Coordinates of C-alpha atoms and ligand atoms in Angstrom, one line a residue:
X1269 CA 95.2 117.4 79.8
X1270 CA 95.4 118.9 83.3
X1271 CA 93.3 118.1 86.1
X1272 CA 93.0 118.8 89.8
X1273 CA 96.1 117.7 91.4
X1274 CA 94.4 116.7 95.2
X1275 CA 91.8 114.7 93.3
X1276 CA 94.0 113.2 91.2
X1277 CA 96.0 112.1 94.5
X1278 CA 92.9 110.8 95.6
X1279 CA 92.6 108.1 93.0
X1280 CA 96.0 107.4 93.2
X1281 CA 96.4 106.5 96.3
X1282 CA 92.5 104.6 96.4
X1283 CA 94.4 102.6 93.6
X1284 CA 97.5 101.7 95.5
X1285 CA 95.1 100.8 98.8
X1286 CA 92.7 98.5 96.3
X1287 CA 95.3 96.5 94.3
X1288 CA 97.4 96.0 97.1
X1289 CA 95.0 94.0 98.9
X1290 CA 94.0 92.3 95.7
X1291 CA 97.7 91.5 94.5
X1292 CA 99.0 90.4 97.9
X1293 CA 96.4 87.8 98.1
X1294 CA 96.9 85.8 95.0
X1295 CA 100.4 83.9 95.1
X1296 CA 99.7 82.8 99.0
X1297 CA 96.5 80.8 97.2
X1298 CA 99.4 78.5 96.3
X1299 CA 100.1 77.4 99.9
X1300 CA 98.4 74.4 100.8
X1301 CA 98.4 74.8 104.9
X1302 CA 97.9 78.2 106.4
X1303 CA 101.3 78.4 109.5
X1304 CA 99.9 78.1 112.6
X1305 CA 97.9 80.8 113.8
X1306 CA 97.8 83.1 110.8
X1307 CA 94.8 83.5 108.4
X1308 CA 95.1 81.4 105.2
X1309 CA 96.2 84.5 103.2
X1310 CA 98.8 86.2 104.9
X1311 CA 102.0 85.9 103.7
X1312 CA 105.7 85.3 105.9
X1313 CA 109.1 85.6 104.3
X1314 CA 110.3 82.2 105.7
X1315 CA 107.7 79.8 103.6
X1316 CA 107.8 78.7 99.8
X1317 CA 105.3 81.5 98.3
X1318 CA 105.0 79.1 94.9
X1319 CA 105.5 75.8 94.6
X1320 CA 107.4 74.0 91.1
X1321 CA 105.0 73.0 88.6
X1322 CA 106.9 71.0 85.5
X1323 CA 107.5 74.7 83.7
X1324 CA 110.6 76.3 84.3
X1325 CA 110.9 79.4 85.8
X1326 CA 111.8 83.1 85.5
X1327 CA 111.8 85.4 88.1
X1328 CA 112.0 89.5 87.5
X1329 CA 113.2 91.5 90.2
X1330 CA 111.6 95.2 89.7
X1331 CA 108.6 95.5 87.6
X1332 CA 109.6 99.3 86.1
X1333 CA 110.5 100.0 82.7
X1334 CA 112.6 96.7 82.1
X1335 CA 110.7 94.5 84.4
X1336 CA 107.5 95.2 83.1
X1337 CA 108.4 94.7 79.7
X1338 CA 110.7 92.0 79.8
X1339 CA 107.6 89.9 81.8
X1340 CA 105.5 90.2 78.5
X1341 CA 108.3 89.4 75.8
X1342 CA 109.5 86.2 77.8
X1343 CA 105.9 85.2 77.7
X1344 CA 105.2 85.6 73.9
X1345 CA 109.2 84.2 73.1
X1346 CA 109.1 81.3 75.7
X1347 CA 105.6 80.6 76.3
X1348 CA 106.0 76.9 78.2
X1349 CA 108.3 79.2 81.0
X1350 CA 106.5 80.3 84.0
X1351 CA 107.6 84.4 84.7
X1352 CA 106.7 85.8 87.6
X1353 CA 107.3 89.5 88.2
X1354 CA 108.2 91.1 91.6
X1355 CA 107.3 94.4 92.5
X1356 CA 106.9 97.1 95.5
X1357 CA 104.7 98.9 93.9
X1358 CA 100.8 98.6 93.4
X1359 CA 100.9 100.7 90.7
X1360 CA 103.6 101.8 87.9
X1361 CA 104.2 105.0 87.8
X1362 CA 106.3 106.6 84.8
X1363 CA 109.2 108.8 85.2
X1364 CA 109.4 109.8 82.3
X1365 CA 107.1 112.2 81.4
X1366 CA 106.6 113.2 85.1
X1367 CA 108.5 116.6 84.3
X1368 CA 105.1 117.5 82.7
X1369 CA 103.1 116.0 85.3
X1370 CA 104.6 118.7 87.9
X1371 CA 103.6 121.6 86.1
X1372 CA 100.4 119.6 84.9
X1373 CA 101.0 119.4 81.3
X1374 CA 99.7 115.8 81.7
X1375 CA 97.4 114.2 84.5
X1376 CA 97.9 111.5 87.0
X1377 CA 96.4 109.4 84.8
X1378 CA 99.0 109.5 81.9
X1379 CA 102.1 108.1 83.5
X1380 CA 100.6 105.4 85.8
X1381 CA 99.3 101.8 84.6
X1382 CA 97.7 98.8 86.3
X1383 CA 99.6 95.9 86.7
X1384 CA 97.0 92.9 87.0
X1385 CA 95.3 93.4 83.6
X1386 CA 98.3 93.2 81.8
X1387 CA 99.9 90.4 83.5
X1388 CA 96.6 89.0 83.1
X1389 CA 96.5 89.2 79.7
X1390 CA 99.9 87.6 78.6
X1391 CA 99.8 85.0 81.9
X1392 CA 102.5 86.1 83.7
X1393 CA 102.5 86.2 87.2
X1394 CA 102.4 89.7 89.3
X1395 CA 103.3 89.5 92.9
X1396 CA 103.3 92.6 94.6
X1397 CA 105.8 92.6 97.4
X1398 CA 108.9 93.9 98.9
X1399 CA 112.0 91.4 98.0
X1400 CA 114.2 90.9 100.8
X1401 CA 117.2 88.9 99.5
X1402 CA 118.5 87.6 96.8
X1403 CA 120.3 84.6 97.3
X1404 CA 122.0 83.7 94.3
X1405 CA 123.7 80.2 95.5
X1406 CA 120.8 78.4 96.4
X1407 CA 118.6 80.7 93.0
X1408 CA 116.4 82.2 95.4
X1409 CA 114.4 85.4 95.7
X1410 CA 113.0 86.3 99.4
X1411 CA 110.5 88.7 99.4
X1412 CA 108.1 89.5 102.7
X1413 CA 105.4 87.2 101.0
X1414 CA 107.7 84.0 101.1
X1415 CA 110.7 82.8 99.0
X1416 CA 110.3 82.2 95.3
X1417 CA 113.3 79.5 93.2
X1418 CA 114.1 80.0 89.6
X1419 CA 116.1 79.3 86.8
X1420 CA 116.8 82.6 84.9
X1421 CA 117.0 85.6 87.0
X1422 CA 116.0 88.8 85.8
X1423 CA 117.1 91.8 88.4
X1424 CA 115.7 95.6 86.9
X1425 CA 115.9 97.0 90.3
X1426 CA 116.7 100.9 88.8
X1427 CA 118.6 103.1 91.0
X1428 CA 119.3 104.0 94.8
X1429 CA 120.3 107.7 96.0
X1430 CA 123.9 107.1 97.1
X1431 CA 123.2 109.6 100.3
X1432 CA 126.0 107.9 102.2
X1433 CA 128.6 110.2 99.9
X1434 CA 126.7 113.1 101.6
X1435 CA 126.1 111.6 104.9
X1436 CA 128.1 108.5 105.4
X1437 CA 125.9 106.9 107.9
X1438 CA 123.8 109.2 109.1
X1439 CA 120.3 107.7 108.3
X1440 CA 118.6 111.0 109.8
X1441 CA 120.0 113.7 107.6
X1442 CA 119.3 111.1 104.7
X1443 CA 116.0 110.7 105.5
X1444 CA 115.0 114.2 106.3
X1445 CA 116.7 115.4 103.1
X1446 CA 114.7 112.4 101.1
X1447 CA 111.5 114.1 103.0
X1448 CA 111.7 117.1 102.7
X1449 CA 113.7 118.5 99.5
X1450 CA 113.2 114.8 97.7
X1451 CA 114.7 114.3 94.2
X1452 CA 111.5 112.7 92.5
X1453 CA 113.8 110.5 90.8
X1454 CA 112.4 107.1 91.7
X1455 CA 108.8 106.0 91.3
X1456 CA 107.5 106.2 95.0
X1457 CA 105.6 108.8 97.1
X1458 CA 108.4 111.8 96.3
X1459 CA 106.8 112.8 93.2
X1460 CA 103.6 113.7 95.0
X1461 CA 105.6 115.6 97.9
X1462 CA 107.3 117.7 94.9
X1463 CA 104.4 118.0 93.2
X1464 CA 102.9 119.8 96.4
X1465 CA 105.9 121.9 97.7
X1466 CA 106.0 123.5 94.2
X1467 CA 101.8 124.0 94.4
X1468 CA 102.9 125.8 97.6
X1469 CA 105.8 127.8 96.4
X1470 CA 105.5 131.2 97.0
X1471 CA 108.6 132.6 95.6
X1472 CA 113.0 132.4 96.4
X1473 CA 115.5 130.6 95.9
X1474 CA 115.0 126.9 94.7
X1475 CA 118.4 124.7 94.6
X1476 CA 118.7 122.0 92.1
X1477 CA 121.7 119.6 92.8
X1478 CA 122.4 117.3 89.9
X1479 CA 124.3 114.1 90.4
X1480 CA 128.0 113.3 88.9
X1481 CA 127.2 110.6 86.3
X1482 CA 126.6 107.9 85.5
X1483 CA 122.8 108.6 86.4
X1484 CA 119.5 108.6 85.3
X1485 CA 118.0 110.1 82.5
X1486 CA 121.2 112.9 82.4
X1487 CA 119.0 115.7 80.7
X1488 CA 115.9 115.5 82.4
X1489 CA 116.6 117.7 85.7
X1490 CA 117.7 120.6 82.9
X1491 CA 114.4 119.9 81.3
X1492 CA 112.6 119.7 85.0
X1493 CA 114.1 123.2 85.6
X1494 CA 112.7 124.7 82.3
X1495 CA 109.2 123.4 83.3
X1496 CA 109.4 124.8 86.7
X1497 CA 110.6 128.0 85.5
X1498 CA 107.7 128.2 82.9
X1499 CA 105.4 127.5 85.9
X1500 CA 106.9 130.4 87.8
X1501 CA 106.4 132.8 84.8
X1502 CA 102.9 131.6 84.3
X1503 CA 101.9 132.1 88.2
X1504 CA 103.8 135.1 88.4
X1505 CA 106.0 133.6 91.2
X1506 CA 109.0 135.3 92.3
X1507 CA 110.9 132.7 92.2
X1508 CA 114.9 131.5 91.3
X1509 CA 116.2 128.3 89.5
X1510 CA 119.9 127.7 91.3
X1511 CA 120.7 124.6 89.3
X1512 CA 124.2 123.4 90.8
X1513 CA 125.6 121.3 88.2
X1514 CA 128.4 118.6 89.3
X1515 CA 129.8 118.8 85.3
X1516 CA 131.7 121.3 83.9
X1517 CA 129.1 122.4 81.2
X1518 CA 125.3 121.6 80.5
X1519 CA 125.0 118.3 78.1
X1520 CA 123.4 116.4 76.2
X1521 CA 121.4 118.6 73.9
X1522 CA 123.7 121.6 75.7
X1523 CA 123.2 124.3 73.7
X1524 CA 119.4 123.5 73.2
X1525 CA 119.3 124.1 77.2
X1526 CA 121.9 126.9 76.7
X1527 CA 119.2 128.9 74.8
X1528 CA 116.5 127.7 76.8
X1529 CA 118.1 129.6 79.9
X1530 CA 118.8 132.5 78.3
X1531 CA 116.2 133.6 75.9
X1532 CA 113.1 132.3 78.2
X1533 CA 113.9 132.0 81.5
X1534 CA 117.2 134.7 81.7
X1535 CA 115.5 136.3 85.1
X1536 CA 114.9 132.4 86.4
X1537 CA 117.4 130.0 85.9
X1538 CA 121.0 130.5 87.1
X1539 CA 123.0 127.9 85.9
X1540 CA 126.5 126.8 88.2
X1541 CA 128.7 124.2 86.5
X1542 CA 132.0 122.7 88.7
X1543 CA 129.5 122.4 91.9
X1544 CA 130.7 119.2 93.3
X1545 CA 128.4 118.9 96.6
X1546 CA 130.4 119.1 100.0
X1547 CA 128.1 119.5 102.4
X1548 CA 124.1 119.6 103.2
X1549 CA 122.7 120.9 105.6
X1550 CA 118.2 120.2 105.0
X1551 CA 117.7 121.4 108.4
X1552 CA 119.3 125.2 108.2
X1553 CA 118.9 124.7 104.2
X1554 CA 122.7 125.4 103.3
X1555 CA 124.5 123.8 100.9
X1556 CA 128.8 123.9 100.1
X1557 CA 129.8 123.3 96.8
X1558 CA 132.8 123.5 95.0
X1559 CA 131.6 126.5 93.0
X1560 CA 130.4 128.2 96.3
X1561 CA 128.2 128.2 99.7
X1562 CA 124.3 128.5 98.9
X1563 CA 121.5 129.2 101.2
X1564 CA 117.8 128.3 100.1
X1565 CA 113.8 128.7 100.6
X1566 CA 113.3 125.4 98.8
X1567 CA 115.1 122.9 96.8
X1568 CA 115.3 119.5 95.1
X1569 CA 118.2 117.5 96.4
X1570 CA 119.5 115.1 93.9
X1571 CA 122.3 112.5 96.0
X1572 CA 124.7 110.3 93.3
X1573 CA 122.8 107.9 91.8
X1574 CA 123.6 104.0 91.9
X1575 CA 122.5 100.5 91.1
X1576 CA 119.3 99.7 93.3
X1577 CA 119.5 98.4 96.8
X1578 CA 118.7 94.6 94.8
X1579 CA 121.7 95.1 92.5
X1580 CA 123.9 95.4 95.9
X1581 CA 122.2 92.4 98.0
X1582 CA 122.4 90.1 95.1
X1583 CA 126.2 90.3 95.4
X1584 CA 126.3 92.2 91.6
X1585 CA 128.2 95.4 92.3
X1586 CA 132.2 95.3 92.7
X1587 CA 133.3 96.2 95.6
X1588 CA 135.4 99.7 95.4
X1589 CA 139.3 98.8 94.3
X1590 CA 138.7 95.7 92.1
X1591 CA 139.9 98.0 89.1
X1592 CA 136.1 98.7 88.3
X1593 CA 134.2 101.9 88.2
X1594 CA 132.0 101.9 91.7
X1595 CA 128.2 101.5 92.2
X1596 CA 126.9 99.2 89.2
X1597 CA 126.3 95.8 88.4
X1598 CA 129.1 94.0 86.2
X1599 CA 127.9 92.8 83.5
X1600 CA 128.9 90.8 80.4
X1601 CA 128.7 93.8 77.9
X1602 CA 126.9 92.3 75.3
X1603 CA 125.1 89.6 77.0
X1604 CA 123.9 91.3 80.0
X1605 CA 124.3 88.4 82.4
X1606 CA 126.2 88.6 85.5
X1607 CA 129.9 88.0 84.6
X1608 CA 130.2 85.2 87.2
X1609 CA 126.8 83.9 86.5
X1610 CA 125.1 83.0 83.3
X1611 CA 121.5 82.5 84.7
X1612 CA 121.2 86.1 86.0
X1613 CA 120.7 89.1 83.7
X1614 CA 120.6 92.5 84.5
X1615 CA 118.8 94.7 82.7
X1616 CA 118.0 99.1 82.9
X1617 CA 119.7 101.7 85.1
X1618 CA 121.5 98.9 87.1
X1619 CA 123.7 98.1 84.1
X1620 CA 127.5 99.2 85.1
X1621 CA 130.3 100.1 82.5
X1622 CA 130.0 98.3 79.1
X1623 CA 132.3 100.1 77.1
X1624 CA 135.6 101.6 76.8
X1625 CA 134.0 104.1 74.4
X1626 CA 131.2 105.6 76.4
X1627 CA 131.6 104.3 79.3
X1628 CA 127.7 103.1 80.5
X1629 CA 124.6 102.8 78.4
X1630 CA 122.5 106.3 79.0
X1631 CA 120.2 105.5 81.7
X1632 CA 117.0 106.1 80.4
X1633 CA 113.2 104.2 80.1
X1634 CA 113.6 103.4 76.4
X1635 CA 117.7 101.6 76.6
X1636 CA 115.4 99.5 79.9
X1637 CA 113.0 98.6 77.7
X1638 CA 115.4 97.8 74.9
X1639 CA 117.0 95.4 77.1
X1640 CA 114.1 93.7 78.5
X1641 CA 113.3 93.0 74.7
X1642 CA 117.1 91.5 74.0
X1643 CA 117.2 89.8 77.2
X1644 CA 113.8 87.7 76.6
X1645 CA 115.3 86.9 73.2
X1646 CA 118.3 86.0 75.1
X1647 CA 116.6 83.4 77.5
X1648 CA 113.9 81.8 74.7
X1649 CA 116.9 81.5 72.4
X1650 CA 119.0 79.6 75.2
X1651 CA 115.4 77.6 76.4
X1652 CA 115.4 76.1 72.9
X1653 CA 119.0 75.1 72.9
X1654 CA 120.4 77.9 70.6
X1655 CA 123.4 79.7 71.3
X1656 CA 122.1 84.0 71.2
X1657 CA 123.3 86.2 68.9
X1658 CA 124.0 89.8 70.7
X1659 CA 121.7 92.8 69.9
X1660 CA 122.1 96.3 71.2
X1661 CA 119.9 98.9 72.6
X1662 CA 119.4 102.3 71.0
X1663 CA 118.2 105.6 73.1
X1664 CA 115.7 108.1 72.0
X1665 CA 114.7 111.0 74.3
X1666 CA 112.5 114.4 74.6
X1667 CA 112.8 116.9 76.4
X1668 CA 109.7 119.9 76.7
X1669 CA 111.9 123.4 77.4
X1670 CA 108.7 125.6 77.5
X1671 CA 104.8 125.6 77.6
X1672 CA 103.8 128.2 76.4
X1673 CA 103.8 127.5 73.8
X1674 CA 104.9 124.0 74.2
X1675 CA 108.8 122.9 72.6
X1676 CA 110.5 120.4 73.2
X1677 CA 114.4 119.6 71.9
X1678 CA 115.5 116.1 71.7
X1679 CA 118.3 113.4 71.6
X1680 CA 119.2 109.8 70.4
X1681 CA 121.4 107.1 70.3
X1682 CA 122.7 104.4 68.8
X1683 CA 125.6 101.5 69.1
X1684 CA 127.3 99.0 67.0
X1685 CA 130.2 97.1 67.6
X1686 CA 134.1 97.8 66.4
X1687 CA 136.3 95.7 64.8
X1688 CA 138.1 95.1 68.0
X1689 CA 135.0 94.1 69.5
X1690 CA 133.8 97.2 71.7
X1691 CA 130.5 98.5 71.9
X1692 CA 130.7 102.4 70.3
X1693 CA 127.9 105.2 70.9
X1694 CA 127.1 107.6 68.1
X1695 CA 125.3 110.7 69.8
X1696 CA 123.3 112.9 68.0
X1697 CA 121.2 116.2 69.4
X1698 CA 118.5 118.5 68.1
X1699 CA 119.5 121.7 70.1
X1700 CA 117.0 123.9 68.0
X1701 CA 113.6 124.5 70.1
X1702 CA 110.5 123.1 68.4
X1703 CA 107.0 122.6 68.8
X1704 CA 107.2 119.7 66.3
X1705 CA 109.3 118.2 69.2
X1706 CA 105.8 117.7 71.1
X1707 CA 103.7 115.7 69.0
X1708 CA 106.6 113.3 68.8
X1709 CA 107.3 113.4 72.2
X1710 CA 103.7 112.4 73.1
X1711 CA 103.8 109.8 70.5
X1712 CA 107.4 108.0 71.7
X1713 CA 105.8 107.6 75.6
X1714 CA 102.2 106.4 73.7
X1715 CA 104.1 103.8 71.7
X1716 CA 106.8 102.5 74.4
X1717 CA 103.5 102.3 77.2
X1718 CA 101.6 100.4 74.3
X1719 CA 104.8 97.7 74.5
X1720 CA 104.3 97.5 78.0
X1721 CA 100.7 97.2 79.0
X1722 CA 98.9 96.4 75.8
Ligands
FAD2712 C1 112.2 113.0 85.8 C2 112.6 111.9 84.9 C3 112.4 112.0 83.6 C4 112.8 110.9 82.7 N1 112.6 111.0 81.4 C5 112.9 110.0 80.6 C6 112.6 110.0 79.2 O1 112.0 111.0 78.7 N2 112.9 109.0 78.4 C7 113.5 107.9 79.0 O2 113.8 106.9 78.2 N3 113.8 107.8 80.3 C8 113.5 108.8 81.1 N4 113.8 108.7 82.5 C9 114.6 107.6 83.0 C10 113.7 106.3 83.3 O3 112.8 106.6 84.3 C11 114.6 105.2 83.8 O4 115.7 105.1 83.0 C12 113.8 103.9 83.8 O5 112.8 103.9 84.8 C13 114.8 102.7 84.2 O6 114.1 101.5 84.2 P1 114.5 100.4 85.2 O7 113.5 99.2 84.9 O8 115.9 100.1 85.2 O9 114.1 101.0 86.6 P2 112.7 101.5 87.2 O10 111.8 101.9 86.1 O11 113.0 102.4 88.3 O12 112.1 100.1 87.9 C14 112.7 99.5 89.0 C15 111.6 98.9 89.8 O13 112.1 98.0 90.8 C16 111.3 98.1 91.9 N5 112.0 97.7 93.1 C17 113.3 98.1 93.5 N6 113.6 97.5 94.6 C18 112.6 96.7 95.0 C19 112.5 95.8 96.0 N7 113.4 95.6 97.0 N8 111.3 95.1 96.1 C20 110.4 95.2 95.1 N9 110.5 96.1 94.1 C21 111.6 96.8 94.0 C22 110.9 99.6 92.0 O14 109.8 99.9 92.7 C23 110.7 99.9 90.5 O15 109.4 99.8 90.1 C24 113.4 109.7 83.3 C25 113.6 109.7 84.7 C26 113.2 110.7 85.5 C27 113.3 110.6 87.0

């Protein structure tokens, strides 16, 4: 399923140039008067980008994993509701599965998916723009196209790197770390740099720093080094797998990894639990830790994750000291609306604490997706005067360990409610390495991209 990586960077990026010219221009058809001096089609942040019809309105902030598929189920649950999806990107591009990607188990073409056919094809609306503000008291969205009112509010922004607990506020040593030792953790132009750094790798030491949780997808960077250390026995590179864990121990599916490490990569991977970052330096490539100092040739530099930048602007996330754990939005555990505001969901990675049991839902493609689903029910239920019953996500996840051959381990979740009313997890791994893994691996992405563009 391979294929040439610069050629497959070639199409990507004539995709993003094609559809963003294309998706920019549809909403500002809407405007009946160009402002003065401006072609007809171009866009400002300070008009209406679509005026009311009768319909009522929803408006999804993010179109990922929970925007995407939340846009299609409000459509087929509440078809008189107008839905209108907001989203940077030209093009989705999956994380998961992107593990593979690097070492080109799967092509370019596997993890990314046009939005205009599929909005297309269940009548929602795709915007493609960068959202500015939220402004919650007067239910507006301000993106760089124009503003856009609604009723319900969907925001499935993901995650932000929390570089400030590296940096504070120095934006230079965040944004030359982001450049040049990026963490490939959200969908944007890092996956490519990684993709070429580790095409040009010719051997050394390679840092992995993994963030404290809560953050996203918790097993995938194990998985990530297990792929990358299969590459390096495949090419013959000389090359060492520091991965500097902020836990005390390697989990979920630990001892799966555990064995992974030791019987197929013992030479590659060192593995360093307790190693809180204290410093980074990516200019003279130096890291402290509370496990130890590190030098290194090359690394992947993951900061603490948190709710996306959206999450924060639309007033969502506690501020530190109001007795609530930092960085996510506060939700209504089993609703998933903003405690202090019934009309705006939240839906994905952005979720904050829900449970005195677990803590926060895992943060992973499949619970976003889950939610979108429950959330649409949600809205329909309430749009046809009917108080919602709750549902509940579950979690499924795979993980490839090695590629030749290829064997994968794997995890899942699921969640019910107690007597006294709290959400509990019931975890359960499959630590033993197996190429039956794969098949379903490939299957579970097939299946959950079928919900979402088909
Ligand atoms: C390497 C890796 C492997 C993974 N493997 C798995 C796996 O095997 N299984 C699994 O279930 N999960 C996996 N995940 C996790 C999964 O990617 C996330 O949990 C999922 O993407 C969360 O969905 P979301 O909708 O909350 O956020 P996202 O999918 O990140 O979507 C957020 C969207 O909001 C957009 N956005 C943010 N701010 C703005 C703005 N200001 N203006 C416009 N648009 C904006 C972003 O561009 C993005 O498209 C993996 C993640 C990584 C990094």
């Amino acid at each position: 399923m391979s294929d040439s990586h610069s050629a497959s960077r070639r199409r990507f990026l004539a995709a993003t140039g094609g559809l963003a010219a294309s998706a920019a221009a549809a909403p500002v058809l809407a405007q009946a008067a160009a402002p003065a001096g401006l072609p007809p089609l171009v866009g400002r942040a300070t008009q209406n980008l679509l005026p009311r019809g009768k319909a009522r309105r929803v408006v999804i902030c993010g179109g990922g994993w929970g925007g995407v598929t939340a846009a299609k189920y409000l459509r087929q649950l509440a078809p008189h509701m107008e839905v209108v999806l907001l989203e940077r990107n030209p093009v989705f591009f999956s994380c998961p599965m992107s593990n593979k990607w690097l070492v080109d188990v799967v092509d370019t073409q596997f993890l990314t998916h046009d939005y205009l056919s599929v909005s297309e094809k269940y009548g929602y609306r795709f915007i493609q723009t960068e959202i500015l503000e939220i402004e919650r008291d007067t239910k507006r969205v301000v993106t760089a196209l124009g503003a856009v009112d609604y009723d319900y509010l969907i925001v499935a922004p993901g995650i932000r790197y929390n570089y400030e607990a590296w940096f504070a506020n120095d934006r230079r040593m965040a944004e030359a770390t982001r450049a040049r030792f990026p963490a490939a953790y959200i969908p944007s132009a890092e996956h490519f740099r990684l993709k070429d750094s580790l095409r040009d790798f010719k051997g050394g030491t390679l840092v992995m720093t993994l963030p404290p949780p809560p953050q996203r997808c918790p097993p995938s960077p194990y998985e990530r080094a297990c792929l990358i250390a299969s590459l390096f026995k495949q090419k013959k590179i000389p090359g060492r797998i520091l991965i500097l864990d902020h836990k005390d121990g390697l989990r979920p599916i630990g001892p799966g990894f555990k064995a992974a490490f030791e019987e197929l990569y013992k030479d590659i991977i060192t593995y360093v639990p307790n190693a809180h970052v204290e410093e980074v330096d990516p200019f003279k490539k130096h890291i402290k830790t509370a496990a130890g100092d590190f030098d290194f040739d090359h690394a992947i530099l993951m900061a603490p994750h948190q709710a996306g930048d959206l999450a924060w602007k639309a007033g969502l996330v506690p501020a530190p000291g109001q007795g609530k754990p930092g960085g996510w939005a506060d939700v209504d555990p089993l609703f998933l609306h903003a405690r202090d505001d019934k009309d705006v969901y939240v839906i994905g990675d952005a979720v904050g604490f829900v449970s005195s049991h677990f803590a926060y839902y895992p943060k992973a493609g499949h619970v976003a997706n889950r939610h979108a689903r429950i959330v649409a029910r949600y809205i329909a239920a309430r749009e046809a005067g009917r108080e919602p019953n709750y549902a509940l996500p579950d979690n499924l996840c795979f993980m490839m360990v090695n590629t030749a051959p290829q064997e994968g381990i794997s995890v899942q979740f699921d969640y019910h409610v107690n007597d006294q009313g709290v959400i509990e997890q019931r975890q359960m791994d499959f630590n033993e390495r197996s190429p039956a893994t794969i098949p379903e691996d490939f299957n579970w992405a097939r299946l959950i991209y079928e919900d979402m563009f088909t």
